[in-house]
mmCIF file of N, CA and C in Angstrom:
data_model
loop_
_atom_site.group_PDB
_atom_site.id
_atom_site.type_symbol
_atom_site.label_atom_id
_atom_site.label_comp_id
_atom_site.label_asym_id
_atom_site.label_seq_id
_atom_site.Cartn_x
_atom_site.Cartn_y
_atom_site.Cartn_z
ATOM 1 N N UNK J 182 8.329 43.669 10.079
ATOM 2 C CA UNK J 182 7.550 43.396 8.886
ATOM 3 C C UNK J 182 8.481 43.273 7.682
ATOM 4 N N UNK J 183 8.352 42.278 7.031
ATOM 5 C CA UNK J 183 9.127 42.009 5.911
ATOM 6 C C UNK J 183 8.356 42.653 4.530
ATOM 7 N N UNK J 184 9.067 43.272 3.933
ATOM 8 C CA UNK J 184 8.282 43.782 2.882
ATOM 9 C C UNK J 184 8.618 42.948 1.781
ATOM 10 N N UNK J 185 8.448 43.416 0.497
ATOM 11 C CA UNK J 185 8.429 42.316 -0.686
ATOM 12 C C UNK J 185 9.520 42.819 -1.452
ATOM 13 N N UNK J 186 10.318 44.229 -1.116
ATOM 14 C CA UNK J 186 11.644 44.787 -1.826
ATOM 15 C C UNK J 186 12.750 43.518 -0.550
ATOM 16 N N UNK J 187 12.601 43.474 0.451
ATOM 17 C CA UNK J 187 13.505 42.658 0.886
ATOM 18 C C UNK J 187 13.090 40.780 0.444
ATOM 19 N N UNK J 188 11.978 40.465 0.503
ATOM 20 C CA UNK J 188 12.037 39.412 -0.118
ATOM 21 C C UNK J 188 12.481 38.831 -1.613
ATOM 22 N N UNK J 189 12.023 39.792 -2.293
ATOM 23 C CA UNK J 189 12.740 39.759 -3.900
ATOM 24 C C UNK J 189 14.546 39.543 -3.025
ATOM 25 N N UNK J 190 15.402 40.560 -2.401
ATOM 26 C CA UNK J 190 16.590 40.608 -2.003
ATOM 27 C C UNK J 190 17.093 39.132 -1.684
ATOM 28 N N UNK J 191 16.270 38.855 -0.508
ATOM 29 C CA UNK J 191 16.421 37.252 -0.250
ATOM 30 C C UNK J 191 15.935 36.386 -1.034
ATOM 31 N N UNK J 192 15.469 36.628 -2.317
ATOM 32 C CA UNK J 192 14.813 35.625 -3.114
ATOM 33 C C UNK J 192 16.516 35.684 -4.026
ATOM 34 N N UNK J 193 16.815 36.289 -4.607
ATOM 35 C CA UNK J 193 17.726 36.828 -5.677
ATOM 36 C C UNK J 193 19.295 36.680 -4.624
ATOM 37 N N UNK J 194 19.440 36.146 -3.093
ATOM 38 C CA UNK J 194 20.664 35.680 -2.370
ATOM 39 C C UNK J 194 21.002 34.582 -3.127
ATOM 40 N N UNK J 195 20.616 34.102 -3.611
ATOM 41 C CA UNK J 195 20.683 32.138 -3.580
ATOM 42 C C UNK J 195 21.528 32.249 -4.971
ATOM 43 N N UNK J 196 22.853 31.492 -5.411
ATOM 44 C CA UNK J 196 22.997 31.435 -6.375
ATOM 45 C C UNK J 196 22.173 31.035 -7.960
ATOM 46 N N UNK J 197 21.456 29.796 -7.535
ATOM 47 C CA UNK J 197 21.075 29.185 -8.580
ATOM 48 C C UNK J 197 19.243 30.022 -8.844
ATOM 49 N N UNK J 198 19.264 30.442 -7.969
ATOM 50 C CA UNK J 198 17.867 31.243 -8.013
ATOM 51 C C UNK J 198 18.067 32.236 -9.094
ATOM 52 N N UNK J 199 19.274 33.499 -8.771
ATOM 53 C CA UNK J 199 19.711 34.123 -9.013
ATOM 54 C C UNK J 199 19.571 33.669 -10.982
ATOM 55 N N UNK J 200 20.248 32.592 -10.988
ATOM 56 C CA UNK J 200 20.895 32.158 -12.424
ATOM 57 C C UNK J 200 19.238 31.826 -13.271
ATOM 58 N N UNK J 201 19.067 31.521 -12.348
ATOM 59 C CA UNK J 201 17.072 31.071 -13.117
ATOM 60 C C UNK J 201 16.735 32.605 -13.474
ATOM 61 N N UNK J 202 16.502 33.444 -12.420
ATOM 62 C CA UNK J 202 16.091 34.734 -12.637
ATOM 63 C C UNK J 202 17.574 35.330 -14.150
ATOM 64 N N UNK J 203 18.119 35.370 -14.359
ATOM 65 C CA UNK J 203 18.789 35.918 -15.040
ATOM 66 C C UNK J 203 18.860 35.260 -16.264
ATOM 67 N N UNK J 204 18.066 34.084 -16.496
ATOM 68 C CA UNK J 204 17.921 33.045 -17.594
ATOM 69 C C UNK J 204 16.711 34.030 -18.339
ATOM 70 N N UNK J 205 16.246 34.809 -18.057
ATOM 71 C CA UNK J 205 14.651 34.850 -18.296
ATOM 72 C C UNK J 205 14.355 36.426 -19.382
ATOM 73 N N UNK J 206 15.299 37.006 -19.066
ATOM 74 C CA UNK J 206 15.590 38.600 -19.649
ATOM 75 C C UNK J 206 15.066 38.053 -21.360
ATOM 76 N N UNK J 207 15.617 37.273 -21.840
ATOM 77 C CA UNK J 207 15.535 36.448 -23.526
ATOM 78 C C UNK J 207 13.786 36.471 -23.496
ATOM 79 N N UNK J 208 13.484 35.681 -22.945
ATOM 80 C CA UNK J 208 12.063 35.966 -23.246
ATOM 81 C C UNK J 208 11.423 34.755 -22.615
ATOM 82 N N UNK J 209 10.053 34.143 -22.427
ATOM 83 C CA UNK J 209 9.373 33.211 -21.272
ATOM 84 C C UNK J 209 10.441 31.722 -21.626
ATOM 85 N N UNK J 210 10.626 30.874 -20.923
ATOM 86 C CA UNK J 210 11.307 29.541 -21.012
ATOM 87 C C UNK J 210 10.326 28.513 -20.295
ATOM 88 N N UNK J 211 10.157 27.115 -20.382
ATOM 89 C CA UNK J 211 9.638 26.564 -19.429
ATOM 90 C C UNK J 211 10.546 26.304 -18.383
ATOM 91 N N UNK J 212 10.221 24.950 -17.254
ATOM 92 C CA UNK J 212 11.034 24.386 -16.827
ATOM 93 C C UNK J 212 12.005 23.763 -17.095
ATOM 94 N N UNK J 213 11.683 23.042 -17.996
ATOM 95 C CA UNK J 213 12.864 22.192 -19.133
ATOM 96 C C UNK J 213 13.677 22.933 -19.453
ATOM 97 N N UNK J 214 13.884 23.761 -19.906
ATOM 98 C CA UNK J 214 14.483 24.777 -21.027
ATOM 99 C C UNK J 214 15.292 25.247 -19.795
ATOM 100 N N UNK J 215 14.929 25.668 -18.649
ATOM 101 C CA UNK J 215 15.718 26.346 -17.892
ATOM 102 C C UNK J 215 17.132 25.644 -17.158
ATOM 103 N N UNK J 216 16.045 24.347 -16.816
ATOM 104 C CA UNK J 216 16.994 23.166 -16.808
ATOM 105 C C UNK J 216 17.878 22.907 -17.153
ATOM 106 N N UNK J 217 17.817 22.725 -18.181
ATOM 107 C CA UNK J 217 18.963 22.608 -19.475
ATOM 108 C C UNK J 217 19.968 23.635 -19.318
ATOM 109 N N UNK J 218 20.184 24.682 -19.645
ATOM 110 C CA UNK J 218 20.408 25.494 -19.523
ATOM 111 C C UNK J 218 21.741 26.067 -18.687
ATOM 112 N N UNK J 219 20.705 25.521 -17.159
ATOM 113 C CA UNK J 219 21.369 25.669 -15.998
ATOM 114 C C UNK J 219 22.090 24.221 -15.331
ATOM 115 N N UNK J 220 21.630 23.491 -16.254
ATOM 116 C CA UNK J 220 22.598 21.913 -15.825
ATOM 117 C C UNK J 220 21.800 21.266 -14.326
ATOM 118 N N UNK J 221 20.516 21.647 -13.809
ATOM 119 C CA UNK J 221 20.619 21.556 -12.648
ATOM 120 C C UNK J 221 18.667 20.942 -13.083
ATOM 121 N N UNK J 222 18.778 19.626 -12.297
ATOM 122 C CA UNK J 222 17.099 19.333 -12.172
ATOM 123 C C UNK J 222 15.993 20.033 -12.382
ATOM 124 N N UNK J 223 14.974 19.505 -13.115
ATOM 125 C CA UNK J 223 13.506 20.208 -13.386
ATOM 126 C C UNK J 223 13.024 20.334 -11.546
ATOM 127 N N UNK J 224 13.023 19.338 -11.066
ATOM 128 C CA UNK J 224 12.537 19.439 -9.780
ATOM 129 C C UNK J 224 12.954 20.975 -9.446
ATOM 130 N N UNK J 225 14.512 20.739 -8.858
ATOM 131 C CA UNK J 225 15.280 21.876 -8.314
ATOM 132 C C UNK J 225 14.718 23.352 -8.802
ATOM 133 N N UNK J 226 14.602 23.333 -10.078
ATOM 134 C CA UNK J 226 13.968 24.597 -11.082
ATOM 135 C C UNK J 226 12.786 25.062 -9.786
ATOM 136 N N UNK J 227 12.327 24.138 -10.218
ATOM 137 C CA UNK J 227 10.621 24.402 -9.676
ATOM 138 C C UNK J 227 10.438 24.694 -8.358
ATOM 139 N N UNK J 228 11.296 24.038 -7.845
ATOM 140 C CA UNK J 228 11.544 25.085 -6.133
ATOM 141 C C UNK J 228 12.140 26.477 -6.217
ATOM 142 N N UNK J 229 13.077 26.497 -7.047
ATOM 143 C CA UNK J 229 13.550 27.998 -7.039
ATOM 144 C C UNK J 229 12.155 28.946 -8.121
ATOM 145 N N UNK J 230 11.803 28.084 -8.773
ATOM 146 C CA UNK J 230 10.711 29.515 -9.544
ATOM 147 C C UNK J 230 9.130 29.491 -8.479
ATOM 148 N N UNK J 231 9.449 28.843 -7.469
ATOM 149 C CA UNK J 231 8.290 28.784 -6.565
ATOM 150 C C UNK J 231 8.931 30.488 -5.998
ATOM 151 N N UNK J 232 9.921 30.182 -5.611
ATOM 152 C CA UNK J 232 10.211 31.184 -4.311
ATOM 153 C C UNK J 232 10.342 32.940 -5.275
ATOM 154 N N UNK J 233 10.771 32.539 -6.841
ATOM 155 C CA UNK J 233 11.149 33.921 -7.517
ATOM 156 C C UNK J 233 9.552 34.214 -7.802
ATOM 157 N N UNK J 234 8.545 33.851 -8.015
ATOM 158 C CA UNK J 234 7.472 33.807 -8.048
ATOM 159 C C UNK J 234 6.532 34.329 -6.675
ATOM 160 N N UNK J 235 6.893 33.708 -5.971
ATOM 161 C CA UNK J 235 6.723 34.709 -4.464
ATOM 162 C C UNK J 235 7.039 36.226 -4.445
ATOM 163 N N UNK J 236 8.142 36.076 -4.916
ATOM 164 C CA UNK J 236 8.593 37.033 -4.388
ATOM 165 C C UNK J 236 8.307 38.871 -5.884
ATOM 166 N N UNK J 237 7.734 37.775 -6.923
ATOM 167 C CA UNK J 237 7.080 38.906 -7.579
ATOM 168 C C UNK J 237 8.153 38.815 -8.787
ATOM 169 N N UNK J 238 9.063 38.097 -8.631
ATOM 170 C CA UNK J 238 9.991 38.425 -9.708
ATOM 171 C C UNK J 238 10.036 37.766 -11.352
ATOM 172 N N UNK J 239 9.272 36.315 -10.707
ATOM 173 C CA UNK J 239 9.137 35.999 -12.710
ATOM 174 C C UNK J 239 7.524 35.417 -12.456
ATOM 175 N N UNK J 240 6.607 35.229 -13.460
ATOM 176 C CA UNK J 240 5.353 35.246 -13.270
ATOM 177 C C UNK J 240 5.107 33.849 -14.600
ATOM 178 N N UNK J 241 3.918 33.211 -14.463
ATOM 179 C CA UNK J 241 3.854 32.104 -15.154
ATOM 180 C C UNK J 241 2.590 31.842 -15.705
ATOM 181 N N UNK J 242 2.589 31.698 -17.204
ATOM 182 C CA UNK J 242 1.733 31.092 -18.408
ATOM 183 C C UNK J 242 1.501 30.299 -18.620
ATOM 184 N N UNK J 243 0.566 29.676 -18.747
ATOM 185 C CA UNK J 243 -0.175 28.618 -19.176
ATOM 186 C C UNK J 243 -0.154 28.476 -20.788
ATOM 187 N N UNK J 244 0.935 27.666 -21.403
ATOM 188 C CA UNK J 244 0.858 27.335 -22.895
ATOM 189 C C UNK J 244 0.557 26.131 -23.379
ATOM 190 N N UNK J 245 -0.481 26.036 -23.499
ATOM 191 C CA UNK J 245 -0.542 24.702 -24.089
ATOM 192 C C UNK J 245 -0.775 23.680 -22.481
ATOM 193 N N UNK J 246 0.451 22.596 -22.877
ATOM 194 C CA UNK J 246 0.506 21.340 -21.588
ATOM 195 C C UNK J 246 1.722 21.906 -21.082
ATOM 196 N N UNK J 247 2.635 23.468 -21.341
ATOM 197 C CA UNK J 247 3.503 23.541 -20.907
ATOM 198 C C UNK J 247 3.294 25.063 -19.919
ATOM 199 N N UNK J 248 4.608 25.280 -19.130
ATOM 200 C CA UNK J 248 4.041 26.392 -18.305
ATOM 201 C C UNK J 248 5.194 27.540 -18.463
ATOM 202 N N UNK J 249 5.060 28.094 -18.969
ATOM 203 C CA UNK J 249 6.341 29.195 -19.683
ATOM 204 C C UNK J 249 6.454 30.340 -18.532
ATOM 205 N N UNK J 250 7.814 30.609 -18.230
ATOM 206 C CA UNK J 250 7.883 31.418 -16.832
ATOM 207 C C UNK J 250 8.742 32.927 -17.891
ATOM 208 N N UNK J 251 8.510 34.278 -17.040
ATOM 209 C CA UNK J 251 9.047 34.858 -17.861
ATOM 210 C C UNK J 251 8.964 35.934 -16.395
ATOM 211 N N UNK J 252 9.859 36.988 -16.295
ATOM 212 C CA UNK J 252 10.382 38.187 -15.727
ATOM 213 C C UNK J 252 8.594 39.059 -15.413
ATOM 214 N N UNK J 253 9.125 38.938 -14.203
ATOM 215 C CA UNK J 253 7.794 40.293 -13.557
ATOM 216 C C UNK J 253 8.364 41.216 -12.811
ATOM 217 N N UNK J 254 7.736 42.673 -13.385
ATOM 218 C CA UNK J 254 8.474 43.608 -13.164
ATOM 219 C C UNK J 254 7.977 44.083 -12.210
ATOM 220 N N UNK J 255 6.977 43.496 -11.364
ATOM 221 C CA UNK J 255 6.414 43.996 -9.999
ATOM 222 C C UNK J 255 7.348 43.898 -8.972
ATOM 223 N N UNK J 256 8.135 42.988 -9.169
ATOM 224 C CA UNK J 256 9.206 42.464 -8.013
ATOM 225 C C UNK J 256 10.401 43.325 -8.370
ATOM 226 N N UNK J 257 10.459 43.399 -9.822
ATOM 227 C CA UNK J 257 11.917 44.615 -9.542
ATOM 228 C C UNK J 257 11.672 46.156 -9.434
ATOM 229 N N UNK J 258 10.386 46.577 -9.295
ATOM 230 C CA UNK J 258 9.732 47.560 -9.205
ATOM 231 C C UNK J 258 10.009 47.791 -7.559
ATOM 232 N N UNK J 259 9.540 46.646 -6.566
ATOM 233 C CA UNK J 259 9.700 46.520 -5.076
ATOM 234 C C UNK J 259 10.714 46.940 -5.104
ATOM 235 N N UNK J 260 12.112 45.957 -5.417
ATOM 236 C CA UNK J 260 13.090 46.255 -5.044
ATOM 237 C C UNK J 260 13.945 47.634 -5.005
ATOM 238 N N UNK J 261 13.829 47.879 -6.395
ATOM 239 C CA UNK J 261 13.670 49.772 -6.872
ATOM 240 C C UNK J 261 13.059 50.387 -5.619
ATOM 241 N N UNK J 262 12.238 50.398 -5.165
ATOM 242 C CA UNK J 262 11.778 51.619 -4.241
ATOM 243 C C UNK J 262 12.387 50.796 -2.287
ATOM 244 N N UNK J 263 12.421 49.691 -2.692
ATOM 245 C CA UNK J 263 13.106 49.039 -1.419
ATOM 246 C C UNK J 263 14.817 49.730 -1.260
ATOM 247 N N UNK J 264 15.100 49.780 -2.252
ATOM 248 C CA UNK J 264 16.933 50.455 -2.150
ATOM 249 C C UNK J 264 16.471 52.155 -2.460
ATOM 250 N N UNK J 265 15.930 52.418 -2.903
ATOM 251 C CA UNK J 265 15.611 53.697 -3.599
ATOM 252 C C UNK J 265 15.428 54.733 -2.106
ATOM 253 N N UNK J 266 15.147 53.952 -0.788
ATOM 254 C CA UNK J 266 15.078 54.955 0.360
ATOM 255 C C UNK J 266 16.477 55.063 1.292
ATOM 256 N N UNK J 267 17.154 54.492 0.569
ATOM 257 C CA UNK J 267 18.754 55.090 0.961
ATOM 258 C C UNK J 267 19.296 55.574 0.261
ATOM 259 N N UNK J 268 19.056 55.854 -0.612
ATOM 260 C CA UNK J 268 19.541 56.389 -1.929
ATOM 261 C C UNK J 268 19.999 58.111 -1.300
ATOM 262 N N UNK J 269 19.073 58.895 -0.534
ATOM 263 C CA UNK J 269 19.442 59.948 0.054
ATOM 264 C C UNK J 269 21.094 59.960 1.118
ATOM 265 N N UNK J 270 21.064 58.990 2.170
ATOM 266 C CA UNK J 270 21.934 59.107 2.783
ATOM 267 C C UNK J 270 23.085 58.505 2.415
ATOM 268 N N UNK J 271 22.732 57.537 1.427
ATOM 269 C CA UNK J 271 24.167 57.291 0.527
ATOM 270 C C UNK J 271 24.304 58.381 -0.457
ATOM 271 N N UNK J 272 24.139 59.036 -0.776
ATOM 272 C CA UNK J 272 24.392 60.061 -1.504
ATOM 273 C C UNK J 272 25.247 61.424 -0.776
ATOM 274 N N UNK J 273 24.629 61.273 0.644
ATOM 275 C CA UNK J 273 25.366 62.756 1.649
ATOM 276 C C UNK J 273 26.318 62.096 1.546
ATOM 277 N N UNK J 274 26.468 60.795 2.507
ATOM 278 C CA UNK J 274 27.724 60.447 2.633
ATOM 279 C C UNK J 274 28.579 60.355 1.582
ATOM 280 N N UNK J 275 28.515 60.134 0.398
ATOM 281 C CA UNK J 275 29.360 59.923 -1.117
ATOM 282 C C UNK J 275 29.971 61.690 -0.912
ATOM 283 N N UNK J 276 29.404 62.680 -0.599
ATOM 284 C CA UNK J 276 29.305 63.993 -1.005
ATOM 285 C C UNK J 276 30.198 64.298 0.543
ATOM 286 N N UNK J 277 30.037 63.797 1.491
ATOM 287 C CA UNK J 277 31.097 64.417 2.541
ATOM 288 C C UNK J 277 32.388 63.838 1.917
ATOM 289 N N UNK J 278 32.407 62.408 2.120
ATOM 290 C CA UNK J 278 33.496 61.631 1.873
ATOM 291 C C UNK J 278 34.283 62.481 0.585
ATOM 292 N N UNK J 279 33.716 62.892 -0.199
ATOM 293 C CA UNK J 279 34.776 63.770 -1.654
ATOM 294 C C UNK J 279 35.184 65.189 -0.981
ATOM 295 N N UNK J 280 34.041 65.531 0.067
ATOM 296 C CA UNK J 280 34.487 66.715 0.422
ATOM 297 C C UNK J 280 36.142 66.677 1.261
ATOM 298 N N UNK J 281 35.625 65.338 2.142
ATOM 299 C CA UNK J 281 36.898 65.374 3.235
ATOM 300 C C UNK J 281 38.121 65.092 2.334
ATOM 301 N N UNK J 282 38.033 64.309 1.030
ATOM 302 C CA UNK J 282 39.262 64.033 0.524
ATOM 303 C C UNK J 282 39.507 65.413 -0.199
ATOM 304 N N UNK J 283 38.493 65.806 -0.756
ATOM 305 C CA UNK J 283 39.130 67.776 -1.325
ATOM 306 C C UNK J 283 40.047 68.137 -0.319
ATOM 307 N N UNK J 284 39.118 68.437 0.799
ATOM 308 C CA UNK J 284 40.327 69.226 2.018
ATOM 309 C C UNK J 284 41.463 68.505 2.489
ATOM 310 N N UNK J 285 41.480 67.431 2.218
ATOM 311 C CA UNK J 285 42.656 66.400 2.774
ATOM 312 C C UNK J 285 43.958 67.016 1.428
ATOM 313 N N UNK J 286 43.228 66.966 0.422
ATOM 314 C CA UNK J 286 44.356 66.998 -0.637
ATOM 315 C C UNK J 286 44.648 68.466 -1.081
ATOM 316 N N UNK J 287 43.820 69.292 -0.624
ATOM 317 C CA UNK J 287 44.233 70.831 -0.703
ATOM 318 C C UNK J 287 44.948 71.404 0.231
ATOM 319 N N UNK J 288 46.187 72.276 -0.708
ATOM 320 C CA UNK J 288 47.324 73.003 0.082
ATOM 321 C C UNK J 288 47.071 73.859 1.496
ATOM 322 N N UNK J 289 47.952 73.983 2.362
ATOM 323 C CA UNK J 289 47.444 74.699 3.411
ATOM 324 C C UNK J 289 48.310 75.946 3.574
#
């Protein structure tokens, strides 16, 4: 079962996805604007804010004749609790690993 903290993950792999999603922190943009921006086709845009949109991460307004996309925090909310359940065993391990280098580097 694929959950929606790993899809945001695979949504946010893709470079230019990535660069759309990170266009957006400023505040809503349309397609155009993002375009621009990113040097890269309105089309192209619109496939990648299909899939960041899936995946919960930017969400879209109706302004006018235009469609203004802006950051949804449902998708980085997923992702947060999607990494947030290793967070325990990366943490032991961080905490042996300093231990073994203490005893490695303490006198005998």
């Amino acid at each position: 079962m694929i959950t929606n903290g790993v899809r945001v993950l695979s949504a946010l792999a893709d470079d230019t996805r990535r660069a759309v999603f990170e266009a957006l922190p400023q505040g809503p943009k349309s397609v155009g604007e993002i375009a621009a921006g990113l040097g890269v086709t309105s089309s192209a845009i619109s496939q990648h804010l299909k899939v960041l949109r899936e995946a919960r991460l930017v969400m879209v307004q109706p302004a006018g004749n235009r469609r203004l996309y802006s950051l949804d925090p449902r998708g980085l909310a997923d992702a947060r609790d999607y990494l947030e359940q290793f967070w325990p065993s990366a943490l032991a391990a961080y905490s042996a690993a300093l231990s073994n280098a203490r005893e490695e580097q303490s006198p005998k």
